CSV table of N, CA and C in Angstrom, one decimal:
chain,number,residue,atom,x,y,z
I,1,UNK,N,98.3,97.9,103.2
I,1,UNK,CA,99.2,97.3,102.4
I,1,UNK,C,99.6,95.9,102.9
I,2,UNK,N,99.6,94.9,102.1
I,2,UNK,CA,100.0,93.5,102.6
I,2,UNK,C,101.5,93.4,102.6
I,3,UNK,N,102.1,92.6,103.5
I,3,UNK,CA,103.5,92.5,103.5
I,3,UNK,C,104.1,92.2,102.2
I,4,UNK,N,103.4,91.4,101.3
I,4,UNK,CA,104.0,91.1,100.0
I,4,UNK,C,104.1,92.3,99.1
I,5,UNK,N,103.4,93.4,99.4
I,5,UNK,CA,103.5,94.5,98.5
I,5,UNK,C,104.1,95.7,99.1
I,6,UNK,N,104.9,95.5,100.2
I,6,UNK,CA,105.5,96.7,100.8
I,6,UNK,C,106.6,97.3,99.9
I,7,UNK,N,106.8,98.6,100.0
I,7,UNK,CA,108.0,99.2,99.4
I,7,UNK,C,109.3,98.6,100.0
I,8,UNK,N,110.4,99.0,99.4
I,8,UNK,CA,111.7,98.6,99.9
I,8,UNK,C,112.5,99.8,100.4
I,9,UNK,N,113.3,99.7,101.5
I,9,UNK,CA,114.2,100.7,101.9
I,9,UNK,C,115.6,100.2,101.6
I,10,UNK,N,116.4,100.9,100.8
I,10,UNK,CA,117.7,100.5,100.5
I,10,UNK,C,118.7,101.5,101.0
I,11,UNK,N,119.9,101.1,101.4
I,11,UNK,CA,120.8,102.0,102.0
I,11,UNK,C,122.3,101.9,101.5
I,12,UNK,N,122.5,101.0,100.5
I,12,UNK,CA,123.9,100.7,100.1
I,12,UNK,C,124.0,100.7,98.6
I,13,UNK,N,124.4,99.6,98.0
I,13,UNK,CA,124.7,99.5,96.6
I,13,UNK,C,123.5,99.6,95.7
I,14,UNK,N,122.3,99.7,96.2
I,14,UNK,CA,121.1,99.9,95.4
I,14,UNK,C,120.6,101.3,95.4
I,15,UNK,N,121.4,102.2,96.0
I,15,UNK,CA,121.0,103.6,96.0
I,15,UNK,C,121.4,104.3,94.7
I,16,UNK,N,120.8,105.4,94.3
I,16,UNK,CA,121.1,106.0,93.0
I,16,UNK,C,122.6,106.3,92.9
I,17,UNK,N,123.2,106.0,91.8
I,17,UNK,CA,124.6,106.2,91.6
I,17,UNK,C,125.5,105.1,92.0
I,18,UNK,N,125.0,104.1,92.7
I,18,UNK,CA,125.8,103.0,93.2
I,18,UNK,C,125.7,101.8,92.2
I,19,UNK,N,126.6,100.9,92.3
I,19,UNK,CA,126.8,99.8,91.3
I,19,UNK,C,125.5,99.0,91.0
I,20,UNK,N,124.7,98.7,92.0
I,20,UNK,CA,123.5,97.8,91.7
I,20,UNK,C,122.2,98.5,91.4
I,21,UNK,N,122.2,99.9,91.5
I,21,UNK,CA,121.0,100.6,91.2
I,21,UNK,C,120.4,100.3,89.9
I,22,UNK,N,121.1,100.6,88.8
I,22,UNK,CA,120.5,100.4,87.5
I,22,UNK,C,120.4,99.0,87.1
I,23,UNK,N,121.3,98.1,87.6
I,23,UNK,CA,121.2,96.7,87.2
I,23,UNK,C,119.9,96.1,87.7
I,24,UNK,N,119.5,96.4,89.0
I,24,UNK,CA,118.3,95.8,89.6
I,24,UNK,C,117.1,96.6,89.5
I,25,UNK,N,117.2,97.9,89.4
I,25,UNK,CA,116.0,98.8,89.6
I,25,UNK,C,115.5,99.5,88.4
I,26,UNK,N,116.3,99.7,87.4
I,26,UNK,CA,115.9,100.4,86.2
I,26,UNK,C,114.6,99.8,85.6
I,27,UNK,N,113.6,100.6,85.4
I,27,UNK,CA,112.4,100.2,84.7
I,27,UNK,C,111.4,99.5,85.7
I,28,UNK,N,111.8,99.2,86.9
I,28,UNK,CA,111.0,98.5,87.8
I,28,UNK,C,110.3,99.3,88.9
I,29,UNK,N,110.6,100.6,88.9
I,29,UNK,CA,110.1,101.5,90.0
I,29,UNK,C,109.0,102.4,89.6
I,30,UNK,N,108.1,102.6,90.5
I,30,UNK,CA,107.1,103.7,90.4
I,30,UNK,C,107.6,105.0,91.0
I,31,UNK,N,108.3,104.8,92.1
I,31,UNK,CA,108.8,106.0,92.8
I,31,UNK,C,110.1,105.7,93.6
I,32,UNK,N,110.9,106.7,93.9
I,32,UNK,CA,112.1,106.6,94.7
I,32,UNK,C,112.3,107.9,95.4
I,33,UNK,N,112.4,107.8,96.7
I,33,UNK,CA,112.5,109.0,97.5
I,33,UNK,C,113.4,108.8,98.7
I,34,UNK,N,114.1,109.8,99.2
I,34,UNK,CA,114.9,109.7,100.4
I,34,UNK,C,114.1,109.4,101.6
I,35,UNK,N,114.8,108.6,102.5
I,35,UNK,CA,114.1,108.2,103.8
I,35,UNK,C,115.2,107.9,104.8
I,36,UNK,N,114.8,107.5,106.0
I,36,UNK,CA,115.7,107.1,107.0
I,36,UNK,C,115.1,106.0,107.9
I,37,UNK,N,115.9,105.1,108.3
I,37,UNK,CA,115.5,104.0,109.2
I,37,UNK,C,116.1,104.3,110.6
I,38,UNK,N,115.2,104.5,111.5
I,38,UNK,CA,115.6,104.7,112.9
I,38,UNK,C,115.8,103.4,113.6
I,39,UNK,N,116.6,103.3,114.6
I,39,UNK,CA,116.8,102.1,115.3
I,39,UNK,C,117.8,101.2,114.7
I,40,UNK,N,118.7,101.7,113.9
I,40,UNK,CA,119.7,100.9,113.2
I,40,UNK,C,121.0,101.7,113.1
I,41,UNK,N,122.1,101.0,113.1
I,41,UNK,CA,123.5,101.5,112.8
I,41,UNK,C,124.0,100.9,111.5
I,42,UNK,N,124.8,101.6,110.8
I,42,UNK,CA,125.4,101.2,109.6
I,42,UNK,C,126.8,100.8,109.7
I,43,UNK,N,127.2,99.6,109.2
I,43,UNK,CA,128.5,99.1,109.3
I,43,UNK,C,129.0,98.8,107.9
I,44,UNK,N,130.3,99.1,107.7
I,44,UNK,CA,131.0,98.8,106.4
I,44,UNK,C,131.2,97.3,106.3
I,45,UNK,N,130.9,96.8,105.1
I,45,UNK,CA,131.2,95.4,104.8
I,45,UNK,C,132.2,95.3,103.6
I,46,UNK,N,132.3,94.1,103.0
I,46,UNK,CA,133.3,94.0,101.9
I,46,UNK,C,132.7,94.5,100.6
I,47,UNK,N,132.6,95.8,100.5
I,47,UNK,CA,132.0,96.4,99.3
I,47,UNK,C,130.6,96.8,99.4
I,48,UNK,N,130.0,96.5,100.5
I,48,UNK,CA,128.6,96.9,100.7
I,48,UNK,C,128.4,97.0,102.2
I,49,UNK,N,127.3,97.7,102.6
I,49,UNK,CA,127.1,97.9,104.1
I,49,UNK,C,126.1,96.9,104.7
I,50,UNK,N,126.1,97.0,106.0
I,50,UNK,CA,125.1,96.2,106.7
I,50,UNK,C,124.4,97.2,107.7
I,51,UNK,N,123.0,97.1,107.7
I,51,UNK,CA,122.3,97.8,108.8
I,51,UNK,C,122.1,96.8,109.9
I,52,UNK,N,122.5,97.3,111.1
I,52,UNK,CA,122.4,96.5,112.3
I,52,UNK,C,121.4,97.1,113.2
I,53,UNK,N,120.3,96.4,113.6
I,53,UNK,CA,119.3,97.0,114.4
I,53,UNK,C,119.9,97.3,115.8
I,54,UNK,N,119.8,98.6,116.2
I,54,UNK,CA,120.4,99.1,117.4
I,54,UNK,C,119.7,100.4,117.8
I,55,UNK,N,119.1,100.5,119.0
I,55,UNK,CA,118.4,101.7,119.4
I,55,UNK,C,119.4,102.9,119.3
I,56,UNK,N,118.8,104.0,118.9
I,56,UNK,CA,119.6,105.2,118.9
I,56,UNK,C,120.3,105.6,117.6
I,57,UNK,N,120.4,104.6,116.7
I,57,UNK,CA,121.0,104.9,115.4
I,57,UNK,C,120.0,105.3,114.3
I,58,UNK,N,120.5,105.8,113.2
I,58,UNK,CA,119.7,106.1,112.1
I,58,UNK,C,120.5,105.9,110.8
I,59,UNK,N,119.8,105.2,109.9
I,59,UNK,CA,120.5,104.9,108.6
I,59,UNK,C,119.8,105.7,107.5
I,60,UNK,N,120.5,106.3,106.6
I,60,UNK,CA,120.0,107.1,105.5
I,60,UNK,C,119.9,106.2,104.3
I,61,UNK,N,118.8,106.4,103.5
I,61,UNK,CA,118.7,105.6,102.3
I,61,UNK,C,117.6,106.1,101.4
I,62,UNK,N,117.0,105.2,100.6
I,62,UNK,CA,116.0,105.5,99.6
I,62,UNK,C,114.8,104.5,99.9
I,63,UNK,N,113.6,105.1,99.8
I,63,UNK,CA,112.4,104.3,99.9
I,63,UNK,C,111.9,104.1,98.4
I,64,UNK,N,111.9,102.8,98.0
I,64,UNK,CA,111.5,102.4,96.7
I,64,UNK,C,110.2,101.8,96.6
I,65,UNK,N,109.3,102.3,95.7
I,65,UNK,CA,108.0,101.7,95.5
I,65,UNK,C,108.1,101.1,94.1
I,66,UNK,N,108.1,99.8,94.0
I,66,UNK,CA,108.1,99.1,92.7
I,66,UNK,C,106.8,99.3,91.9
I,67,UNK,N,106.9,99.1,90.6
I,67,UNK,CA,105.7,99.0,89.8
I,67,UNK,C,105.0,97.7,90.1
I,68,UNK,N,103.7,97.7,90.1
I,68,UNK,CA,103.0,96.5,90.5
I,68,UNK,C,103.3,95.3,89.6
I,69,UNK,N,103.5,95.5,88.3
I,69,UNK,CA,103.8,94.4,87.4
I,69,UNK,C,105.2,93.9,87.5
I,70,UNK,N,106.1,94.6,88.3
I,70,UNK,CA,107.5,94.2,88.4
I,70,UNK,C,107.8,93.8,89.8
I,71,UNK,N,106.8,93.8,90.7
I,71,UNK,CA,107.0,93.5,92.1
I,71,UNK,C,107.6,92.2,92.4
I,72,UNK,N,106.9,91.1,92.0
I,72,UNK,CA,107.4,89.8,92.3
I,72,UNK,C,108.8,89.5,91.7
I,73,UNK,N,109.0,89.9,90.5
I,73,UNK,CA,110.4,89.8,89.9
I,73,UNK,C,111.4,90.5,90.7
I,74,UNK,N,111.1,91.7,91.1
I,74,UNK,CA,112.1,92.5,91.9
I,74,UNK,C,112.3,91.9,93.3
I,75,UNK,N,111.3,91.5,93.9
I,75,UNK,CA,111.5,90.8,95.2
I,75,UNK,C,112.4,89.6,95.1
I,76,UNK,N,112.2,88.8,94.1
I,76,UNK,CA,113.0,87.6,93.9
I,76,UNK,C,114.5,88.0,93.6
I,77,UNK,N,114.6,89.1,92.8
I,77,UNK,CA,116.0,89.5,92.4
I,77,UNK,C,116.7,90.1,93.6
I,78,UNK,N,116.0,90.9,94.5
I,78,UNK,CA,116.7,91.4,95.7
I,78,UNK,C,117.0,90.4,96.7
I,79,UNK,N,116.1,89.4,96.9
I,79,UNK,CA,116.4,88.3,97.8
I,79,UNK,C,117.6,87.6,97.3
I,80,UNK,N,117.8,87.4,96.0
I,80,UNK,CA,118.9,86.7,95.5
I,80,UNK,C,120.2,87.5,95.7
I,81,UNK,N,120.1,88.8,95.4
I,81,UNK,CA,121.3,89.7,95.5
I,81,UNK,C,121.7,89.7,97.0
I,82,UNK,N,120.8,89.7,97.9
I,82,UNK,CA,121.2,89.8,99.4
I,82,UNK,C,121.4,88.4,99.9
I,83,UNK,N,121.3,87.4,99.1
I,83,UNK,CA,121.5,86.0,99.5
I,83,UNK,C,120.6,85.6,100.6
I,84,UNK,N,119.4,86.0,100.5
I,84,UNK,CA,118.4,85.8,101.6
I,84,UNK,C,117.4,84.7,101.1
I,85,UNK,N,117.3,83.7,102.0
I,85,UNK,CA,116.3,82.7,101.9
I,85,UNK,C,115.6,82.6,103.2
I,86,UNK,N,114.2,82.8,103.2
I,86,UNK,CA,113.5,82.8,104.4
I,86,UNK,C,113.8,81.6,105.3
I,87,UNK,N,114.2,81.8,106.6
I,87,UNK,CA,114.5,80.8,107.5
I,87,UNK,C,115.8,80.1,107.4
I,88,UNK,N,116.7,80.5,106.5
I,88,UNK,CA,117.9,79.8,106.3
I,88,UNK,C,118.9,80.3,107.4
I,89,UNK,N,119.6,79.3,108.0
I,89,UNK,CA,120.5,79.7,109.1
I,89,UNK,C,121.8,80.4,108.7
I,90,UNK,N,122.1,80.4,107.4
I,90,UNK,CA,123.4,81.0,107.0
I,90,UNK,C,123.1,82.3,106.2
I,91,UNK,N,121.9,82.9,106.3
I,91,UNK,CA,121.7,84.2,105.7
I,91,UNK,C,122.6,85.2,106.3
I,92,UNK,N,123.1,86.1,105.4
I,92,UNK,CA,123.9,87.3,105.8
I,92,UNK,C,122.9,88.4,106.2
I,93,UNK,N,121.8,88.4,105.5
I,93,UNK,CA,120.8,89.4,105.8
I,93,UNK,C,119.5,88.7,106.1
I,94,UNK,N,118.6,89.4,106.8
I,94,UNK,CA,117.2,89.1,107.0
I,94,UNK,C,116.4,90.2,106.4
I,95,UNK,N,115.3,89.8,105.7
I,95,UNK,CA,114.4,90.8,105.2
I,95,UNK,C,113.3,90.9,106.2
I,96,UNK,N,113.2,92.2,106.7
I,96,UNK,CA,112.2,92.4,107.8
I,96,UNK,C,111.4,93.7,107.4
I,97,UNK,N,110.1,93.7,107.9
I,97,UNK,CA,109.3,94.9,107.7
I,97,UNK,C,109.5,95.8,108.9
I,98,UNK,N,109.9,97.1,108.5
I,98,UNK,CA,110.2,98.1,109.5
I,98,UNK,C,109.6,99.4,109.1
I,99,UNK,N,109.4,100.3,110.1
I,99,UNK,CA,108.9,101.7,109.8
I,99,UNK,C,110.1,102.5,109.3
I,100,UNK,N,109.9,103.1,108.1
I,100,UNK,CA,110.9,104.0,107.6
I,100,UNK,C,110.3,105.4,107.5
I,101,UNK,N,111.1,106.4,107.7
I,101,UNK,CA,110.5,107.8,107.7
I,101,UNK,C,110.8,108.4,106.4
I,102,UNK,N,109.8,108.9,105.7
I,102,UNK,CA,109.9,109.6,104.4
I,102,UNK,C,110.5,111.0,104.7
I,103,UNK,N,111.6,111.3,104.1
I,103,UNK,CA,112.4,112.5,104.3
I,103,UNK,C,111.5,113.8,104.0
I,104,UNK,N,110.8,113.7,102.9
I,104,UNK,CA,110.0,114.9,102.5
I,104,UNK,C,109.0,115.4,103.5
I,105,UNK,N,108.3,114.5,104.2
I,105,UNK,CA,107.3,115.0,105.1
I,105,UNK,C,107.2,114.3,106.4
I,106,UNK,N,108.2,113.5,106.7
I,106,UNK,CA,108.3,112.8,108.0
I,106,UNK,C,107.3,111.7,108.2
I,107,UNK,N,106.6,111.3,107.2
I,107,UNK,CA,105.6,110.3,107.3
I,107,UNK,C,106.2,108.9,107.5
I,108,UNK,N,105.8,108.1,108.4
I,108,UNK,CA,106.3,106.8,108.5
I,108,UNK,C,105.6,105.9,107.5
I,109,UNK,N,106.5,105.0,106.9
I,109,UNK,CA,106.0,104.1,105.9
I,109,UNK,C,106.6,102.7,106.2
I,110,UNK,N,105.7,101.7,106.2
I,110,UNK,CA,106.2,100.3,106.5
I,110,UNK,C,106.9,99.8,105.2
I,111,UNK,N,108.1,99.3,105.3
I,111,UNK,CA,108.9,98.9,104.2
I,111,UNK,C,109.7,97.6,104.5
I,112,UNK,N,110.1,96.9,103.4
I,112,UNK,CA,111.0,95.8,103.6
I,112,UNK,C,112.4,96.4,103.7
I,113,UNK,N,113.2,95.9,104.7
I,113,UNK,CA,114.6,96.3,104.8
I,113,UNK,C,115.4,95.0,105.0
I,114,UNK,N,116.5,95.0,104.4
I,114,UNK,CA,117.5,93.9,104.6
I,114,UNK,C,118.5,94.3,105.7
I,115,UNK,N,118.4,93.7,106.8
I,115,UNK,CA,119.3,94.0,108.0
I,115,UNK,C,120.2,92.8,108.2
I,116,UNK,N,121.3,93.1,108.9
I,116,UNK,CA,122.3,92.0,109.2
I,116,UNK,C,121.6,90.9,110.0
I,117,UNK,N,121.8,89.7,109.5
I,117,UNK,CA,121.3,88.5,110.3
I,117,UNK,C,122.0,88.5,111.7
I,118,UNK,N,121.3,87.9,112.7
I,118,UNK,CA,121.8,87.9,114.0
I,118,UNK,C,123.3,87.6,114.2
I,119,UNK,N,123.8,86.5,113.6
I,119,UNK,CA,125.3,86.2,113.8
I,119,UNK,C,126.2,87.2,113.2
I,120,UNK,N,125.8,87.8,112.0
I,120,UNK,CA,126.5,88.8,111.4
I,120,UNK,C,126.5,90.1,112.2
I,121,UNK,N,125.3,90.4,112.7
I,121,UNK,CA,125.2,91.6,113.6
I,121,UNK,C,126.0,91.5,114.8
I,122,UNK,N,126.1,90.4,115.4
I,122,UNK,CA,126.9,90.2,116.6
I,122,UNK,C,128.4,90.4,116.3
I,123,UNK,N,128.9,89.9,115.2
I,123,UNK,CA,130.3,90.1,114.8
I,123,UNK,C,130.6,91.5,114.5
I,124,UNK,N,129.6,92.2,113.8
I,124,UNK,CA,129.8,93.6,113.5
I,124,UNK,C,129.9,94.5,114.8
I,125,UNK,N,129.0,94.2,115.7
I,125,UNK,CA,128.9,95.0,117.0
I,125,UNK,C,130.3,94.8,117.7
I,126,UNK,N,130.8,93.6,117.6
I,126,UNK,CA,132.1,93.3,118.4
I,126,UNK,C,133.3,93.9,117.7
I,127,UNK,N,133.4,93.8,116.4
I,127,UNK,CA,134.6,94.3,115.7
I,127,UNK,C,134.4,94.9,114.3
I,128,UNK,N,133.2,95.3,114.0
I,128,UNK,CA,133.0,95.9,112.7
I,128,UNK,C,133.4,97.4,112.7
I,129,UNK,N,133.4,97.9,111.4
I,129,UNK,CA,133.7,99.3,111.2
I,129,UNK,C,132.4,100.1,111.0
I,130,UNK,N,132.1,100.9,112.1
I,130,UNK,CA,130.9,101.7,112.1
I,130,UNK,C,131.0,102.8,111.1
I,131,UNK,N,129.9,103.1,110.3
I,131,UNK,CA,129.8,104.3,109.4
I,131,UNK,C,129.1,105.3,110.3
I,132,UNK,N,129.8,106.1,110.9
I,132,UNK,CA,129.2,107.0,112.0
I,132,UNK,C,128.1,107.9,111.4
I,133,UNK,N,128.2,108.4,110.2
I,133,UNK,CA,127.2,109.2,109.6
I,133,UNK,C,125.9,108.5,109.4
I,134,UNK,N,125.9,107.2,109.3
I,134,UNK,CA,124.7,106.4,109.0
I,134,UNK,C,124.4,106.4,107.5
I,135,UNK,N,125.3,107.0,106.7
I,135,UNK,CA,125.0,107.2,105.2
I,135,UNK,C,126.1,106.6,104.4
I,136,UNK,N,125.8,105.5,103.7
I,136,UNK,CA,126.8,104.8,102.9
I,136,UNK,C,127.4,105.8,101.8
I,137,UNK,N,126.7,106.7,101.3
I,137,UNK,CA,127.2,107.7,100.3
I,137,UNK,C,128.3,108.6,100.9
I,138,UNK,N,128.3,108.8,102.2
I,138,UNK,CA,129.2,109.7,102.9
I,138,UNK,C,130.4,109.0,103.5
I,139,UNK,N,130.5,107.7,103.3
I,139,UNK,CA,131.6,106.9,103.9
I,139,UNK,C,132.9,107.4,103.6
């Protein structure tokens, strides 16, 4: 799988039942299944969470496989939602390729994940509110 066609791992407002799920994902997905991201902690943000890369943590979420004909449009929409521009110094999130574990069978899957950009991650580590369960839906 090329980096351009990786599935997405979402852990906050894009999960089923959350505010952005239907707005951004309806009709654009081939599959959606539970998964978890190891090596990250989850922090509460202003109405949405941040995954901060940190050894020993685990974040719960959904592994999304877009329809091929909707991929480019969805990638652009999610980058805009997350206010992510490649290489921009003021990004709140960075889009990175990481191994995500499929909950159903434990299979690792390489996926795009939006994680807190380094300056945001440093602030959250220093004084952020940790979501100890690692699950935005259980906050």
